[in-house]
mmCIF file of C-alpha atoms and ligand atoms in Angstrom:
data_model
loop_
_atom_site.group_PDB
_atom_site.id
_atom_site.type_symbol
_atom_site.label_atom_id
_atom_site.label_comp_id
_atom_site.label_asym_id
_atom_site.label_seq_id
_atom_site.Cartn_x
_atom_site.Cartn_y
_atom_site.Cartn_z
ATOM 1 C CA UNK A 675 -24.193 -19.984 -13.255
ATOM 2 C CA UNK A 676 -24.669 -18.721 -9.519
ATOM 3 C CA UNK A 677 -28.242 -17.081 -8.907
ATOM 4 C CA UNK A 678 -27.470 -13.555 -7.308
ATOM 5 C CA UNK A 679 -29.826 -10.650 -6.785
ATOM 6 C CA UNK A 680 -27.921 -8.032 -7.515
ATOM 7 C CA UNK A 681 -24.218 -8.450 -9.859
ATOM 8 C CA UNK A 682 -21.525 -9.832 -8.375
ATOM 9 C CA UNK A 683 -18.405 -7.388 -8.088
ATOM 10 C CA UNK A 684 -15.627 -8.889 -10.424
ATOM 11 C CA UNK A 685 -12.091 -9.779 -8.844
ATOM 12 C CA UNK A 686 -9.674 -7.239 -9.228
ATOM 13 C CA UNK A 687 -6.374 -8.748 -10.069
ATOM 14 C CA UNK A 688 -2.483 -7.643 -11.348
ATOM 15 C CA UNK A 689 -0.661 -7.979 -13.579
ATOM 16 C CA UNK A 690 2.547 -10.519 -12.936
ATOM 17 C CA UNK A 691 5.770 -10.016 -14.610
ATOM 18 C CA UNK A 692 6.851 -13.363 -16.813
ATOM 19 C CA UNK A 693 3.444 -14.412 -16.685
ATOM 20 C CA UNK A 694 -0.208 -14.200 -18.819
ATOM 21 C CA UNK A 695 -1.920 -15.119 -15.854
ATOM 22 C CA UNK A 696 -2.568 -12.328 -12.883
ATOM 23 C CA UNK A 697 -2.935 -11.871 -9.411
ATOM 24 C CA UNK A 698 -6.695 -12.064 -7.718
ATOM 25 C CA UNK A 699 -7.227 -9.531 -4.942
ATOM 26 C CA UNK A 700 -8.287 -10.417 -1.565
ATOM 27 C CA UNK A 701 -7.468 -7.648 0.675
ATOM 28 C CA UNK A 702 -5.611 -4.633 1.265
ATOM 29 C CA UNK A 703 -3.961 -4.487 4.770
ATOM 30 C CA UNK A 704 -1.901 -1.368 5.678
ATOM 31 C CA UNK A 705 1.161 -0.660 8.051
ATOM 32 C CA UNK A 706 0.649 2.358 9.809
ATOM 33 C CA UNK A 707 4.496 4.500 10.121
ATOM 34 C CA UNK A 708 7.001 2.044 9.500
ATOM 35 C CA UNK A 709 9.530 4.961 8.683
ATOM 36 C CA UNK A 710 10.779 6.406 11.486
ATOM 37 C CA UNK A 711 11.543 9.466 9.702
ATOM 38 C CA UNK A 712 7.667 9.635 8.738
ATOM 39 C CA UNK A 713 6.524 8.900 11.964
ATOM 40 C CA UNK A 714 8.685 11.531 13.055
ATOM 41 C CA UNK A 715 6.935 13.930 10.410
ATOM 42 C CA UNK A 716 3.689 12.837 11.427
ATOM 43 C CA UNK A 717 4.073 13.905 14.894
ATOM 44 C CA UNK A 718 5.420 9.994 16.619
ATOM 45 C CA UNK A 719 8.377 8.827 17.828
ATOM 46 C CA UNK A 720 9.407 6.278 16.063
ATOM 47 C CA UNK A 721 8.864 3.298 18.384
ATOM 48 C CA UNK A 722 5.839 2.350 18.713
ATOM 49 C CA UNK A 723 4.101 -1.897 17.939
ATOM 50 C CA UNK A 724 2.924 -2.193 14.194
ATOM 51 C CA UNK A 725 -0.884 -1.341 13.771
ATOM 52 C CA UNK A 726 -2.558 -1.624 11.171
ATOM 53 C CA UNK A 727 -5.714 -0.710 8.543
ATOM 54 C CA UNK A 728 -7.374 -2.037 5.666
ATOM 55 C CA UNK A 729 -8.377 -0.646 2.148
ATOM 56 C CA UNK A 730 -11.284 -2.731 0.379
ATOM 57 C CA UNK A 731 -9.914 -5.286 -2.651
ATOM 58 C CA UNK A 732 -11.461 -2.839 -5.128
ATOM 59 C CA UNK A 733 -9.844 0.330 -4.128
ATOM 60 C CA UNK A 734 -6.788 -1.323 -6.048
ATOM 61 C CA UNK A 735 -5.940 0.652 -9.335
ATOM 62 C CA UNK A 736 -4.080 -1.967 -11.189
ATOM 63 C CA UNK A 737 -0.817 0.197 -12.578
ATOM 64 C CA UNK A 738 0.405 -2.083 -15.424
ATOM 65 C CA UNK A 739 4.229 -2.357 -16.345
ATOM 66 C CA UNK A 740 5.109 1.007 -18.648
ATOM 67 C CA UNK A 741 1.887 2.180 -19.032
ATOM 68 C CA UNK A 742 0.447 5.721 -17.145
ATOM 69 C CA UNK A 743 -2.874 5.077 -15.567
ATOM 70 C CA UNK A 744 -5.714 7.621 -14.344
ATOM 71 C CA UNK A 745 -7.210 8.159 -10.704
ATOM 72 C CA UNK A 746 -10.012 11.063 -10.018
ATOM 73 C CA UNK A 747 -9.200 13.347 -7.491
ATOM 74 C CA UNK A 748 -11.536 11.924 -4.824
ATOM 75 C CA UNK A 749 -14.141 14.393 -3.132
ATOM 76 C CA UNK A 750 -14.829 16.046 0.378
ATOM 77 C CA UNK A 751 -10.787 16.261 0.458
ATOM 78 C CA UNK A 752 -8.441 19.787 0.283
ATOM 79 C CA UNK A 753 -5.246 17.473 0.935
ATOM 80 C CA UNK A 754 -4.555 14.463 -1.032
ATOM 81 C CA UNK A 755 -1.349 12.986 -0.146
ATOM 82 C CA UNK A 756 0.474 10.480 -1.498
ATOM 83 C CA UNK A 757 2.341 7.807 0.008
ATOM 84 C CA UNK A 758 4.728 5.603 -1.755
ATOM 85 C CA UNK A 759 4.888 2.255 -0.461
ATOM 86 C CA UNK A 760 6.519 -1.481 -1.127
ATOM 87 C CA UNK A 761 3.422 -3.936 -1.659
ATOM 88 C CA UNK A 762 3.870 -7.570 -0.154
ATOM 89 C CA UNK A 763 1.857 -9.828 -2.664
ATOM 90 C CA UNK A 764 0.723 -13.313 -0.118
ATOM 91 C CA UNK A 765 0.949 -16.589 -2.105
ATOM 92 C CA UNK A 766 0.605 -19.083 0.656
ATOM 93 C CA UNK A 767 -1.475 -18.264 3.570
ATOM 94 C CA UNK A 768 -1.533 -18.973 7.249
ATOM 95 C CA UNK A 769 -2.252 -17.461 11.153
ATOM 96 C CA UNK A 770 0.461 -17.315 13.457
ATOM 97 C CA UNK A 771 3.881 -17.364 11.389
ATOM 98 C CA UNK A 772 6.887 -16.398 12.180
ATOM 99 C CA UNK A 773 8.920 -13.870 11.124
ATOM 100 C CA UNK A 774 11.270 -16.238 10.531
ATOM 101 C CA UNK A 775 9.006 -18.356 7.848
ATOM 102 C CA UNK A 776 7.309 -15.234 6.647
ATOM 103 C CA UNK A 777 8.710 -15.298 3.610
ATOM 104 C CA UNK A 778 8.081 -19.034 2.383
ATOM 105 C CA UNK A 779 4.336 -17.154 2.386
ATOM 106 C CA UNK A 780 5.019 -14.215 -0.070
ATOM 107 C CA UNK A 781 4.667 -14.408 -3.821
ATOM 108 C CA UNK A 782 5.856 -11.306 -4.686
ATOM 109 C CA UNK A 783 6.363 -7.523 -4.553
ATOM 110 C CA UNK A 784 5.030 -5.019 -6.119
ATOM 111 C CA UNK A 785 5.342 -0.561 -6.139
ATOM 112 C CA UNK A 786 2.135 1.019 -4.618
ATOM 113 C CA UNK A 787 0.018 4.130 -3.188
ATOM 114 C CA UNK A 788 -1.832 4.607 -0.838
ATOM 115 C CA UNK A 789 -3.134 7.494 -1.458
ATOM 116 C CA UNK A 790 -4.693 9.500 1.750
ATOM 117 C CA UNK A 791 -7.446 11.939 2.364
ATOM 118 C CA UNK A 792 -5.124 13.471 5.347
ATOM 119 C CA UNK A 793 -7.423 16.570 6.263
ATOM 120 C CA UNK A 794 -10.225 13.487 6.863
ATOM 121 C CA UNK A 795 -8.081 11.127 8.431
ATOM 122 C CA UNK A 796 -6.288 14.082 10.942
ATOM 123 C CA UNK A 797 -9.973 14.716 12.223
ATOM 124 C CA UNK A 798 -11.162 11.195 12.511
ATOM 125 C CA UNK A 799 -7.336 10.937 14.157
ATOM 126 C CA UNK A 800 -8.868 13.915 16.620
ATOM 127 C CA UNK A 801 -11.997 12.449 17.412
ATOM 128 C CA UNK A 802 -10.473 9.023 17.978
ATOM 129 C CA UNK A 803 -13.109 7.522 14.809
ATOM 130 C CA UNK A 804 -11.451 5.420 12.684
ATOM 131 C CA UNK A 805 -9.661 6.061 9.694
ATOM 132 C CA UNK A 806 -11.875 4.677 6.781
ATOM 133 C CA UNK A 807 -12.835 7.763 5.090
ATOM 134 C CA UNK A 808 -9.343 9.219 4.996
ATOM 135 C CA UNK A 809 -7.819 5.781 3.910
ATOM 136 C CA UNK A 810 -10.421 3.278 2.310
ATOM 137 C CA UNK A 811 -11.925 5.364 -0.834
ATOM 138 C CA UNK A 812 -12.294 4.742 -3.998
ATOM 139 C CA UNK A 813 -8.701 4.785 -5.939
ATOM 140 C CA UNK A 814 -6.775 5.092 -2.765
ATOM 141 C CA UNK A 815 -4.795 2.004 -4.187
ATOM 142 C CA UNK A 816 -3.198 2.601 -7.068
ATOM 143 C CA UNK A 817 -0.299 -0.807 -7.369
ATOM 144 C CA UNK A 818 1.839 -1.947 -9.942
ATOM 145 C CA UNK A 819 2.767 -5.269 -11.602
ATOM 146 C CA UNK A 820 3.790 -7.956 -9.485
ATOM 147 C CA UNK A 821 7.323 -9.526 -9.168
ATOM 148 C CA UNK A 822 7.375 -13.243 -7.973
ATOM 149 C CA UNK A 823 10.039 -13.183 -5.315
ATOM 150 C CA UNK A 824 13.061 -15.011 -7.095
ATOM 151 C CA UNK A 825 12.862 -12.336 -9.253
ATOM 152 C CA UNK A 826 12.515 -9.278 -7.003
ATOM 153 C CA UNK A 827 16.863 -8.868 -5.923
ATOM 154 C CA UNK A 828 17.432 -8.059 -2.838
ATOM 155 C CA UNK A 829 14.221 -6.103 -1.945
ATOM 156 C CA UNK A 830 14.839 -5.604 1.775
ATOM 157 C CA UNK A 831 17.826 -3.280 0.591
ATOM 158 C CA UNK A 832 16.241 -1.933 -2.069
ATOM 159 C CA UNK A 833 15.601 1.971 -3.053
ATOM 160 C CA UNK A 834 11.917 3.357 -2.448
ATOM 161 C CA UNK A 835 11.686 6.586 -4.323
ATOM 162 C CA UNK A 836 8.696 8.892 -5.833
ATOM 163 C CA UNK A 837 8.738 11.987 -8.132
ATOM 164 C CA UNK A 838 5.943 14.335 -8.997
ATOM 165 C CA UNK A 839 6.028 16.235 -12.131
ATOM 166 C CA UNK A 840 9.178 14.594 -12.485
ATOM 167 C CA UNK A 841 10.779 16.354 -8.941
ATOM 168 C CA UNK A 842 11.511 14.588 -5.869
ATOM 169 C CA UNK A 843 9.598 13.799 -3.238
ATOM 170 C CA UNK A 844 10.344 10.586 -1.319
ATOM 171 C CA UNK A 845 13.238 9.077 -0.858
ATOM 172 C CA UNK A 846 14.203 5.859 1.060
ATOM 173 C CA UNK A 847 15.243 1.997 1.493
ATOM 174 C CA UNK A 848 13.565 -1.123 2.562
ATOM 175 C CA UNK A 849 16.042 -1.472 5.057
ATOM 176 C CA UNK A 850 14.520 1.751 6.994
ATOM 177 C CA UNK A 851 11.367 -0.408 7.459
ATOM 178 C CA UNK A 852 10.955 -0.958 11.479
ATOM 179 C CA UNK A 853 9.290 -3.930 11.580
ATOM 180 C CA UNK A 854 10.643 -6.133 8.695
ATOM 181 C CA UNK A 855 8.499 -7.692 6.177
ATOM 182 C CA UNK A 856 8.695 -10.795 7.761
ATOM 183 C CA UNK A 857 7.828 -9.171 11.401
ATOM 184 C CA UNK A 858 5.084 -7.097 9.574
ATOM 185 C CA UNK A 859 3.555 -11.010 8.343
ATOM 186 C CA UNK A 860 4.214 -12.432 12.222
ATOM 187 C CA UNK A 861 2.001 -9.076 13.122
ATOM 188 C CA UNK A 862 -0.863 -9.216 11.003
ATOM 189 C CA UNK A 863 -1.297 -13.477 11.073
ATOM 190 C CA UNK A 864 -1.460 -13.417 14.641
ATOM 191 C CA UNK A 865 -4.713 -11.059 13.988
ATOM 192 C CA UNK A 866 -6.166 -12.039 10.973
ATOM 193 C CA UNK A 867 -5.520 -15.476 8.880
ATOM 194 C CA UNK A 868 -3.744 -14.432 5.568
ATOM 195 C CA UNK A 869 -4.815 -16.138 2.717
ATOM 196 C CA UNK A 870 -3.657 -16.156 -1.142
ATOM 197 C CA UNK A 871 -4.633 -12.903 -2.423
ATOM 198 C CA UNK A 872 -3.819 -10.818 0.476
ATOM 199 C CA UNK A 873 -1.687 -7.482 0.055
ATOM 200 C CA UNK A 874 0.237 -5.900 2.260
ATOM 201 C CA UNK A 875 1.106 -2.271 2.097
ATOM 202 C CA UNK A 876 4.553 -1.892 4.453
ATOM 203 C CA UNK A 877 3.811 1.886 4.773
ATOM 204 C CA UNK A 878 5.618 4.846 3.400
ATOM 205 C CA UNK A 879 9.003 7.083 4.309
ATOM 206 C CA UNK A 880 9.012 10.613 5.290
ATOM 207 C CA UNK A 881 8.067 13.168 2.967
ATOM 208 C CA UNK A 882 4.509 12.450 2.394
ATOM 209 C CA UNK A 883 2.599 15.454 1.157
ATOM 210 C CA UNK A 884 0.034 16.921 -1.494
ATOM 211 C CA UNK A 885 -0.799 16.562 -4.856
ATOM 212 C CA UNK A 886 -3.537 18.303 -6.951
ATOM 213 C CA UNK A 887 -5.578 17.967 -11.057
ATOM 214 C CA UNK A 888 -3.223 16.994 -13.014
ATOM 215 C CA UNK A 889 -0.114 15.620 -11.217
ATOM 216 C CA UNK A 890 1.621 13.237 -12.173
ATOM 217 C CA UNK A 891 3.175 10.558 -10.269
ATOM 218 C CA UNK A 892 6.290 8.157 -10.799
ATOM 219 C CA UNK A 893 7.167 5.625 -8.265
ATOM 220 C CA UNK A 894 9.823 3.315 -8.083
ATOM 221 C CA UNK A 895 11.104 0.271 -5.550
ATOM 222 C CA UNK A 896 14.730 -0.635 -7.553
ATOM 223 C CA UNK A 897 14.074 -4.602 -8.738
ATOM 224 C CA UNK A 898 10.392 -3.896 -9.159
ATOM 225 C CA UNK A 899 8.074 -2.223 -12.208
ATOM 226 C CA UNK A 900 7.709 1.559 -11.691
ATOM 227 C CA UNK A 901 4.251 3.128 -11.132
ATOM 228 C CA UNK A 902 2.883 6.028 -13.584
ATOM 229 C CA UNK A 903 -0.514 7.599 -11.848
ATOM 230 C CA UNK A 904 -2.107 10.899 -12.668
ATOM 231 C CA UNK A 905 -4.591 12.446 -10.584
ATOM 232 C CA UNK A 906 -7.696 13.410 -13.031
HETATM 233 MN MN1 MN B 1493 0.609 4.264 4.227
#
């Protein structure tokens, strides 16, 4: 038994689909407007190099297959957005792949949030701070079970959708991504060395916007587990 001061913080893992055994947690990286038409809504053109952000491993809300979980409605924030998103699950990692290996790397997909503090992270956008507090709380992570990719269909085609109280709100495809999953892996490993565990959020399409107590949220990528949230 390891001799720590304080308690060590426990993995946070997912579900897998097929499988008893689950997914451990690593990190959380995020692709910042990879829809042009949310760019566009967010005040961008459209064309601009991938960046990126992270979200700590234990903001993830595991979301299990047909089952509605529970997030608090996080504090300091008037505008809680959400953003649908496809989740890239890493199973083999590396630095400096190719887009055209990328995805030899991934394990599997999976239906996500990231959920956004966007009054916080619009004045840490104006004061040129960075984007923690608006994107890295607790909760901001809600993701769903995890299809190994054989199983997944054709998830670069696939629909991205998301209803609140059962209306719509986003609407999409993979194939609107600008940078590819496999150009979004060639990004990040030339910054950072991915390793098992790693998720990737690929960012969300346009029509991002606010939810309040007692929402409830249904997200869908077609080929993948839905995602049931309600903000508490
Ligand atoms: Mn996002």
């Amino acid at each position: 038994m390891s001799n720590y001061v304080v308690p060590a913080t426990p993995t946070v893992s997912l579900p897998v689909v097929g499988s008893d055994a689950r997914y451990p947690v690593r990190r959380v990286y995020c692709v910042g407007r990879n829809y042009a038409a949310h760019a566009q809504e967010m005040g961008f053109s459209g064309r601009e190099p991938p960046f990126f952000f992270l979200k700590p491993a234990d903001a993830v809300v595991p979301a299990p297959a047909g089952e509605a979980i529970e997030i608090d409605y996080p504090p300091l924030t008037k505008d809680l957005h959400h953003e649908i998103e496809l989740v890239v699950a890493i199973g083999e990692g590396g630095r400096q792949i190719r887009a055209a290996d990328a995805l030899r790397h991934v394990y599997g997909y999976a239906v996500g949030l990231d959920m956004t503090r966007r009054d916080l992270q619009a004045d840490m956008k104006k004061q040129g701070r960075p984007w923690c507090i608006g994107k890295a709380f607790d909760q901001s992570a809600p993701v769903g079970a995890i299809t190994p990719a054989k199983d997944a269909g054709d998830i670069a085609h696939a629909t991205i959708a998301l209803e609140v109280n059962g209306q719509p709100r986003q609407r999409s495809d993979i194939s609107q991504l600008i940078w590819s999953i496999g150009e979004v892996i060639e990004h990040l490993s030339n910054a950072w060395t991915l390793a098992p565990g790693d998720l990737i959020m690929t960012g969300t399409p346009e029509g991002v916007a606010a939810v309040g107590r007692g929402d409830r949220l249904h997200g869908t990528v077609d080929g993948l587990p839905s995602i049931d949230v309600r903000i508490r």
